[in-house]
C-alpha cells in the first residue's frame, strides 16, 4: 500500500501540551487504542477489513464519550468517512479519540486513525471521523452533560466548529430532500437508456445475523461498530457481484442510528448497488432487527462508495447499472444527489485552504456547504493563538498574523451596546457604508435565507487607474450555540453567473473575513473584526499595518459611534435588517 506523504508521517503523534504556566496538559477525554492487524482481521487481499476498523473506531470513541459523561453512552451518528489508504497485515492501527464538544445530552467525539509500519517506523493518516454519542438516561432522568473547557488552540478550533457540524447534521435530510425535489436530479433517468447495463437485482444481497454476547457492549446493546461491520460485509458482496472483482471501500456517507438492538435480536441486512459512475459505485445498505414474531425495527441505513482497482492500483471503469422500477429508480436518483453532496463537501469543506479558489461558485445545492465553510474558516482564524499586537490607539487594537503565505489582521474594540443589538446592526452590510468609508455601495443580490445573504460591494480605487473595485460576498451569520459562544458574521467571495466582472470595476476577492461578537456583560460587548488579506485587499491595509496611517482607528471609532447611536432599535426595525 502507499505510505502517504512524508510530511504527514511526522505530524501524527501529538505530544503532550505544555501550558503557559508550565503545566503538562493532556486532554482528559483522550483515549488511544493500538491494534496489530492479524490475518483474522483481514480480507483475502491481506488488507484490514473496514468493518473491523469501524468496530475499533466505535469502541475507542465510545470510551472517550463515557469518560466525559460518567455513564453509559450509545452511538447516535457518524459523519462522512473517507479512507485514504488501506492497511496491511502486520501493520499497526493507532486510533485516537477525544471529545470535541458536549451539548445537552449529546457529544461530538473526534477520531483520528493512523497506520504504523513497525519495521520502518513510518506512520501515516488513514482517516478521521466525527461521531455523535448520546448519554443514556439514568434512574433520575435525562443526563445533563457538563461542558468541556478547551485549553489548546486545536481544541478551541474543534470546539467552535463542532457547533457548525452539529447544525449540518440537523439539516442533512432537508438538504437531500431539496436537491431531489428542486434540482436537476429530479429529472435524471426519465429518458435514460440502459443498454448493456447490469440489472441492479443481480447485486442484491440479504443476510441475517444473530446478536450474541460477544457482539454486545457493556450495556447489552449491539455495538454500533458491529452493526457497521455487518453492513460493510454485505455491501462488499453486492459491489463484488457487479464487477466480479474485489472492491475497495473509499467513503461511507453520514448516517445515524435510528434505534438500538440487543443480545438475542436477529439483524437482517440488505444491500444493493444503487448506481454506478465512471470509476465508482454506491451501495445502499439497510439494517433491521426483530425478535420472535415482532415487526421489523429499522436500525440503520448507510451508503458506501466503492472503487475497483486494476493491477496499477488505478480505478477501473465500471459497468452501468439498470435500476429496478419505482424504488430502484428512486435509489438511482438519490445516489446522484448524494454524489453531488459528496463532491460539494470535498471541494468546499475538505480541501486545504490553499487549494480552494478564493471565489467558489454558488448555487442553491451547495449553499449549505459554502455557509458552513464560511463560518468555520472564520472560527478557525479566530481560534489561532499566535496573533501579534501591532498597534493600539484609544482601546482600538490591531493584531497581525503571518501564516501559510497569508497575512491576516484582527481589529478589536469594546462598545457599550448589548451584543445582540451589535449583531443585528453589523449583520446588515447595506448599513456598513454609514461607518466604513471603504463601502461606497452595497446592494443585496440574493436574500438566500435568514442566515445567508449575497451582496455586491463597491469600494474606492487605490490604484492610479481610478477604477472602482467590487466584491460579490456571501455573508453568513450565526447566533451563539451555547452561553459563552460568540455571535458570528462571516464573509467570503463567491461567483455568480449573473454578476460577472465588468470592465468598469476591478473584481476583488475575499477569502475569509468577518466579525465575532462577545457578550462581556448585559451592556458591554467585545467586537473583533478579521480579514485574511488577499492581493486585492492588501493595498487598503498595508500602510495601516506598517503603522503609517490611522485609518483603522478612525474607521472603527466610526463603527463604535454608529453602534451607540443605533443601540435602541425597535423589534420591527431589527427583523427588517435581517
C-alpha positions as a printed Julia matrix, in Angstrom:
578×3 Matrix{Float64}:
   0.0     0.0     0.0
   1.05    3.59   -0.41
   2.53    5.22    2.64
   1.12    8.73    2.24
   3.03   11.98    2.18
   6.24   12.17    4.17
   5.07   15.44    5.75
   2.02   13.67    7.14
   4.09   10.88    8.64
   5.9    13.19   11.04
   2.81   15.01   12.33
   0.53   12.23   13.54
   1.79   11.74   17.07
   0.51   14.63   19.17
   2.91   15.45   22.01
   1.76   16.38   25.48
   0.95   20.07   25.54
   2.88   22.42   27.81
   0.68   25.28   29.01
   1.99   28.79   29.65
   2.21   28.11   33.39
   4.45   25.12   32.7
   1.75   22.56   33.39
   1.92   19.38   31.29
  -1.54   19.02   29.81
  -3.32   16.09   28.21
  -6.98   16.13   27.24
  -8.8    14.18   30.0
 -11.22   12.65   27.46
  -8.47   11.33   25.18
  -8.45    7.58   24.59
  -5.93    5.7    22.46
  -6.12    2.19   21.05
  -3.41    0.32   19.13
  -4.06   -2.95   17.32
  -1.76   -5.07   15.2
  -3.54   -6.35   12.1
  -3.67  -10.16   12.16
  -4.85  -12.47    9.37
  -8.17  -12.92   11.22
  -8.81   -9.16   10.83
  -8.07   -9.12    7.09
  -9.79   -9.93    3.83
  -8.41  -12.23    1.14
  -6.21   -9.38   -0.15
  -4.41   -9.32    3.21
  -5.88   -5.87    3.93
  -7.63   -4.89    7.15
 -11.38   -5.28    6.83
 -13.05   -1.87    7.03
 -15.76   -3.48    9.15
 -13.17   -4.47   11.75
 -11.7    -0.97   11.65
 -15.17    0.55   12.22
 -15.62   -1.68   15.29
 -12.33   -0.46   16.75
 -13.15    3.17   15.95
 -16.59    2.92   17.57
 -15.22    1.27   20.73
 -12.48    3.87   21.16
 -14.82    6.79   20.61
 -17.43    5.34   22.99
 -14.83    5.07   25.76
 -13.91    8.73   25.24
 -17.56    9.79   25.43
 -18.16    7.73   28.57
 -15.02    9.09   30.21
 -16.58   12.55   29.98
 -20.22   11.63   30.64
 -19.54    9.32   33.57
 -22.3     7.0    32.35
 -23.14    4.65   29.51
 -23.29    6.18   26.0
 -24.67    4.96   22.71
 -23.59    5.77   19.13
 -26.08    8.17   17.54
 -24.4     9.01   14.23
 -21.17    9.12   12.27
 -20.19   11.84    9.79
 -18.72   11.08    6.37
 -15.62    8.9     6.48
 -13.11    8.91    3.61
 -10.5     6.14    3.74
  -7.27    7.47    2.27
  -5.29    4.21    2.47
  -5.77    0.52    3.09
  -3.92   -1.23    5.95
  -1.96   -4.46    5.54
  -1.49   -7.5     7.76
   1.36   -6.94   10.21
   0.89   -3.2    10.35
  -0.36   -1.4    13.43
  -3.56    0.64   13.6
  -3.43    3.58   16.02
  -6.78    5.14   16.93
  -7.05    8.35   18.93
 -10.41    9.66   20.12
 -11.24   12.72   22.21
 -14.28   14.81   22.95
 -14.61   17.97   20.88
 -17.74   19.38   22.48
 -20.65   18.41   24.74
 -24.13   19.73   24.14
 -27.17   18.92   26.34
 -27.19   15.13   26.22
 -25.09   14.53   23.09
 -21.37   14.81   22.41
 -19.14   15.04   19.36
 -16.06   12.82   19.5
 -13.24   13.33   17.01
 -11.47   10.19   15.8
  -8.07   10.02   14.08
  -6.87    6.72   12.57
  -3.26    6.26   11.52
  -1.2     3.31   10.37
   2.26    2.41   11.61
   4.87    0.22    9.96
   6.9    -1.32   12.77
   9.85   -2.13   10.54
  10.35    1.31    9.02
   8.88    3.35   11.92
   6.75    5.3     9.44
   3.25    6.5    10.27
   0.56    7.95    8.03
  -3.04    9.02    8.29
  -5.78    6.61    7.22
  -8.92    8.59    8.02
 -10.56   10.86   10.52
 -14.19   10.89   11.6
 -16.64   12.67   13.86
 -19.06   10.54   15.85
 -22.01   11.69   17.93
 -22.79    9.85   21.16
 -25.79   10.24   23.45
 -25.59    9.73   27.18
 -28.18    7.18   28.34
 -30.85    8.16   30.81
 -30.18    7.36   34.44
 -32.67    6.4    37.14
 -33.02   10.08   37.98
 -33.94   11.01   34.39
 -32.23   12.62   31.4
 -28.49   13.22   31.63
 -27.33   16.85   31.53
 -23.73   16.81   30.34
 -21.12   19.14   31.76
 -19.37   21.4    29.28
 -15.71   20.97   28.4
 -13.08   23.69   28.6
 -10.83   23.73   25.51
  -7.29   24.59   26.53
  -5.18   24.38   23.37
  -5.55   26.1    20.01
  -6.6    22.86   18.3
  -9.17   22.13   20.99
 -10.58   25.65   20.69
 -10.93   25.24   16.91
 -12.66   21.87   17.16
 -14.91   23.1    19.99
 -16.02   26.09   17.94
 -16.54   24.23   14.65
 -18.38   21.36   16.38
 -21.4    23.65   16.66
 -21.32   24.15   12.87
 -21.01   20.41   12.24
 -23.97   19.78   14.55
 -26.01   22.28   12.56
 -25.09   20.42    9.36
 -26.24   17.1    10.81
 -29.59   18.53   11.81
 -30.34   19.83    8.3
 -28.77   16.91    6.38
 -32.13   15.33    5.5
 -33.52   18.68    4.32
 -30.52   19.2     2.0
 -31.18   15.84    0.37
 -34.9    16.5     0.07
 -34.37   19.91   -1.56
 -31.83   18.57   -4.02
 -34.17   15.76   -5.11
 -37.26   17.92   -5.45
 -35.82   21.16   -6.84
 -32.61   20.23   -8.65
 -31.79   18.58  -11.97
 -31.52   15.23  -10.15
 -35.34   15.04  -10.07
 -35.37   14.6   -13.87
 -32.47   12.16  -14.17
 -33.32    8.81  -15.69
 -36.57    9.77  -17.39
 -35.04    9.37  -20.85
 -32.09    7.15  -19.93
 -31.29    4.08  -21.97
 -29.82    1.13  -20.15
 -28.41   -0.98  -22.98
 -25.64   -3.35  -21.89
 -26.24   -2.33  -18.26
 -26.1    -4.77  -15.35
 -29.52   -5.29  -13.7
 -29.44   -3.93  -10.15
 -31.27   -7.07   -9.0
 -28.12   -9.1    -9.74
 -26.3    -7.24   -6.96
 -28.96   -7.69   -4.25
 -27.7    -9.3    -1.03
 -29.64  -10.34    2.06
 -28.1   -11.76    5.21
 -29.15  -12.34    8.81
 -27.08  -12.19   11.98
 -27.94  -13.39   15.48
 -26.76  -10.91   18.11
 -24.67  -12.9    20.62
 -22.96  -11.66   23.81
 -19.59  -11.1    22.02
 -21.39   -8.66   19.68
 -22.73   -6.57   22.55
 -21.22   -3.87   24.68
 -21.31   -3.49   28.46
 -24.89   -2.19   28.15
 -26.06   -5.42   26.39
 -26.76   -3.36   23.25
 -25.18   -4.39   19.97
 -22.02   -2.39   19.32
 -22.66    0.34   16.78
 -19.36   -0.7    15.23
 -20.58   -4.3    14.98
 -23.69   -3.21   13.07
 -21.47   -1.14   10.76
 -19.16   -4.14   10.25
 -22.05   -6.38    9.23
 -23.31   -3.67    6.89
 -19.88   -3.28    5.31
 -19.75   -7.05    4.72
 -23.0    -7.26    2.72
 -22.16   -4.02    0.87
 -18.84   -5.52   -0.25
 -20.62   -8.63   -1.54
 -23.1    -6.51   -3.51
 -20.28   -4.46   -5.04
 -18.37   -7.64   -5.94
 -21.37   -9.07   -7.76
 -21.47   -6.07  -10.06
 -17.84   -6.15  -11.14
 -16.78   -9.77  -10.42
 -13.76   -8.41   -8.58
 -12.72   -7.34   -5.11
 -13.84   -3.73   -4.48
 -12.17   -1.18   -2.22
 -14.33    0.87    0.13
 -13.49    4.57   -0.16
 -16.28    6.51    1.54
 -19.13    6.0     3.96
 -21.73    8.76    3.89
 -23.04   10.45    7.0
 -25.55    8.21    8.79
 -27.35    7.93   12.1
 -28.66    5.05   14.18
 -32.44    5.01   14.39
 -32.67    2.61   17.33
 -30.75    0.01   19.34
 -30.66   -3.78   19.12
 -29.87   -6.2    21.92
 -28.49   -9.67   22.53
 -30.99  -12.18   21.15
 -32.14   -9.97   18.27
 -31.94  -11.12   14.69
 -30.48   -8.43   12.45
 -31.45   -8.57    8.77
 -29.07   -6.79    6.4
 -29.98   -5.93    2.83
 -27.65   -4.37    0.24
 -27.92   -3.41   -3.43
 -25.91   -1.29   -5.86
 -27.9     1.93   -6.26
 -25.89    3.49   -9.08
 -22.54    3.36  -10.84
 -20.45    6.27  -12.02
 -17.36    6.13  -14.18
 -14.94    4.78  -11.57
 -17.1     4.29   -8.5
 -20.36    2.78   -7.34
 -22.73    3.5    -4.48
 -24.1     0.6    -2.46
 -27.05    1.14   -0.16
 -27.42   -1.0     2.97
 -30.36   -1.28    5.35
 -30.25   -2.97    8.78
 -33.43   -4.11   10.55
 -33.87   -6.07   13.79
 -36.59   -8.28   15.19
 -37.2   -10.75   17.99
 -39.68  -13.61   17.77
 -42.69  -12.58   15.7
 -42.48   -8.88   16.41
 -42.35   -6.4    13.48
 -39.02   -5.38   11.98
 -37.33   -2.36   13.56
 -35.28   -0.1    11.28
 -31.83    0.15   12.93
 -29.7     1.92   10.36
 -29.19    2.77    6.69
 -25.82    3.55    5.14
 -24.43    4.42    1.72
 -20.95    3.23    0.81
 -18.84    4.18   -2.2
 -16.52    1.54   -3.69
 -13.83    1.51   -6.34
 -12.29   -1.43   -8.19
  -8.53   -1.08   -8.69
  -6.53   -2.55  -11.55
  -3.02   -4.01  -11.34
  -1.55   -0.5   -11.25
  -3.84    0.49   -8.35
  -5.83    2.77  -10.65
  -9.65    2.8   -10.53
 -11.25    0.66  -13.23
 -14.15    1.81  -15.41
 -17.32    0.21  -14.08
 -20.37   -1.1   -15.99
 -23.6     0.87  -15.83
 -26.44   -0.26  -13.62
 -30.04   -0.74  -14.75
 -32.25    0.21  -11.81
 -35.42   -1.59  -10.86
 -38.69    0.27  -11.47
 -40.07    2.67   -8.84
 -37.89    2.09   -5.74
 -34.85    1.27   -7.83
 -35.21    4.48   -9.82
 -35.65    6.43   -6.58
 -32.42    4.96   -5.21
 -30.71    5.64   -8.56
 -31.61    9.35   -8.37
 -30.77    9.62   -4.69
 -27.3     8.2    -5.4
 -26.69   11.0    -7.91
 -27.79   13.55   -5.31
 -25.51   12.05   -2.68
 -22.59   12.11   -5.12
 -23.15   15.82   -5.69
 -23.26   16.39   -1.94
 -20.01   14.43   -1.52
 -18.3    16.47   -4.23
 -19.54   19.73   -2.72
 -18.24   18.72    0.69
 -14.9    17.57   -0.68
 -14.48   20.67   -2.83
 -15.73   23.27   -0.38
 -15.18   21.79    3.08
 -12.47   19.14    2.96
  -9.85   20.8     0.75
  -6.87   22.51    2.26
  -7.39   26.24    2.29
  -4.54   26.88   -0.13
  -6.17   24.5    -2.66
  -9.57   26.23   -2.69
 -10.02   29.14   -5.11
 -10.81   32.46   -3.49
 -14.22   32.68   -5.14
 -16.23   29.46   -5.15
 -19.25   29.13   -7.48
 -22.52   29.49   -5.6
 -25.74   27.7    -6.42
 -28.68   26.57   -4.26
 -27.42   22.98   -4.0
 -24.06   23.89   -2.46
 -25.2    26.93   -0.46
 -25.32   24.98    2.81
 -21.7    23.83    2.47
 -20.47   27.27    1.45
 -22.18   28.72    4.51
 -20.58   26.04    6.7
 -17.15   26.68    5.21
 -17.6    30.43    5.51
 -18.38   30.31    9.24
 -15.88   27.53   10.02
 -12.99   29.36    8.3
 -13.64   32.48   10.38
 -13.88   30.44   13.6
 -10.59   28.71   12.81
  -8.9    32.03   12.13
 -10.26   33.48   15.38
  -9.07   30.47   17.41
  -5.41   30.88   16.44
  -3.29   31.9    19.4
  -0.23   33.39   17.68
  -1.63   36.86   16.94
   0.85   39.7    17.47
  -0.25   43.12   18.74
   0.82   45.59   16.05
  -0.58   48.86   17.38
  -3.1    50.23   19.85
  -4.82   53.6    19.99
  -7.51   54.58   22.5
  -8.55   50.96   23.13
  -8.74   50.04   19.43
  -6.17   47.25   18.97
  -4.68   45.95   15.73
  -3.22   42.42   15.66
  -1.46   40.65   12.77
  -0.76   37.02   11.93
   1.59   35.75    9.2
   0.97   32.1     8.34
   0.99   29.88    5.25
   1.8    32.75    2.9
  -1.22   34.68    4.19
  -1.24   37.91    6.17
  -4.25   38.19    8.47
  -5.25   41.03   10.73
  -7.66   41.49   13.62
  -9.09   44.76   14.89
 -10.58   44.66   18.37
 -12.6    47.09   20.48
 -15.35   47.23   23.11
 -18.65   49.13   22.92
 -21.35   49.99   25.42
 -24.08   48.28   23.34
 -25.76   44.89   24.0
 -24.21   42.05   21.97
 -27.46   41.03   20.3
 -28.02   44.58   19.06
 -24.43   44.78   17.75
 -25.05   41.51   15.89
 -28.23   42.86   14.29
 -26.59   46.11   13.18
 -23.39   44.57   11.79
 -25.26   41.71   10.09
 -26.82   44.17    7.67
 -23.97   45.0     5.29
 -26.12   47.54    3.47
 -25.69   49.81    6.52
 -21.92   49.42    6.68
 -21.37   52.41    4.42
 -22.77   54.52    7.28
 -19.5    53.96    9.17
 -16.98   52.41    6.76
 -15.64   54.75    4.08
 -14.42   51.73    2.07
 -18.05   50.78    1.35
 -19.25   53.18   -1.35
 -22.11   50.94   -2.43
 -23.65   47.74   -1.09
 -26.59   46.0    -2.77
 -28.4    42.79   -1.87
 -28.13   40.3    -4.74
 -29.87   37.36   -3.09
 -31.55   37.01    0.32
 -30.86   33.28    0.48
 -32.44   32.68    3.9
 -32.48   34.27    7.34
 -28.81   33.41    7.92
 -27.23   33.93    4.48
 -27.27   36.92    2.14
 -25.23   37.59   -1.02
 -24.14   41.22   -1.54
 -22.3    43.19   -4.2
 -19.96   45.68   -2.55
 -18.21   48.54   -4.36
 -15.11   50.13   -2.83
 -12.99   53.12   -3.94
  -9.9    52.66   -6.05
  -6.44   52.63   -4.52
  -4.59   52.49   -7.84
  -3.82   55.1   -10.45
  -6.29   53.71  -12.99
  -9.09   55.18  -10.82
 -11.33   52.16  -11.39
 -13.59   51.15   -8.55
 -13.25   47.69   -7.07
 -16.21   45.38   -6.47
 -16.76   42.19   -4.48
 -19.52   39.57   -4.54
 -19.75   38.43   -0.93
 -21.63   35.69    0.89
 -22.46   36.91    4.41
 -23.28   34.05    6.81
 -24.33   34.78   10.36
 -24.72   32.58   13.43
 -26.19   33.21   16.85
 -24.46   31.56   19.85
 -24.99   27.83   20.15
 -24.47   27.93   23.93
 -23.85   30.55   26.55
 -20.24   31.68   26.19
 -20.2    31.34   22.4
 -19.86   34.46   20.24
 -22.18   35.82   17.6
 -20.52   35.31   14.21
 -20.8    37.21   10.91
 -18.6    35.58    8.23
 -17.78   36.94    4.77
 -16.22   35.3     1.72
 -16.27   35.78   -2.04
 -18.5    33.69   -4.3
 -19.08   33.76   -8.04
 -22.46   34.11   -9.71
 -23.14   33.78  -13.46
 -25.48   36.78  -13.17
 -22.79   39.03  -11.65
 -19.55   38.52  -13.54
 -16.69   41.01  -13.54
 -17.31   44.17  -15.58
 -14.93   46.48  -17.42
 -15.69   49.47  -15.21
 -14.62   47.71  -11.96
 -11.69   45.62  -10.85
 -13.1    42.43   -9.29
 -11.7    41.82   -5.81
 -11.87   38.66   -3.73
 -12.19   37.95   -0.01
 -11.02   34.59    1.29
 -12.03   34.92    4.92
 -13.31   37.96    6.82
 -15.96   38.9     9.35
 -16.85   39.64   12.95
 -17.0    37.75   16.21
 -19.14   39.47   18.84
 -18.7    38.52   22.5
 -21.06   39.45   25.32
 -18.91   40.55   28.28
 -21.9    41.86   30.26
 -25.5    42.86   29.57
 -24.28   46.11   28.01
 -20.55   45.7    27.23
 -19.64   43.89   24.01
 -16.24   42.98   22.58
 -16.06   43.15   18.78
 -13.28   41.52   16.76
 -13.01   42.06   13.01
 -10.87   39.63   10.98
  -9.56   39.67    7.43
  -7.28   37.16    5.75
  -5.73   39.57    3.32
  -5.62   38.76   -0.39
  -3.79   40.81   -3.05
  -6.98   42.77   -3.74
  -7.32   43.77   -0.1
  -3.66   44.4     0.68
  -3.44   47.93   -0.77
  -6.1    49.06    1.68
  -4.3    47.79    4.76
  -0.56   47.75    4.06
   0.07   51.27    5.35
  -2.13   50.69    8.38
  -0.26   47.55    9.41
   3.01   49.37    8.91
   1.79   51.94   11.43
   1.84   54.81    8.93
  -1.89   55.54    8.92
  -4.75   55.9    11.37
  -7.48   54.66    9.01
  -8.11   51.55   11.08
  -8.55   53.64   14.17
 -10.86   56.19   12.56
 -12.95   53.5    10.82
 -13.6    51.55   13.99
 -14.2    54.68   16.02
 -16.87   55.45   13.43
 -18.21   51.91   13.86
 -18.4    52.39   17.64
 -20.25   55.68   17.21
 -22.66   54.1    14.71
 -23.47   51.26   17.1
 -24.04   53.54   20.07
 -26.28   55.89   18.07
 -28.42   52.94   16.91
 -28.44   50.76   20.0
 -32.09   51.49   20.78
 -33.86   49.95   17.78
 -37.41   48.68   17.65
 -38.03   44.93   17.09
 -39.67   45.7    13.73
 -36.58   47.53   12.52
 -34.34   44.75   13.85
 -36.08   41.99   11.93
 -36.2    44.09    8.78
 -32.42   44.4     8.9
 -32.02   40.63    8.77
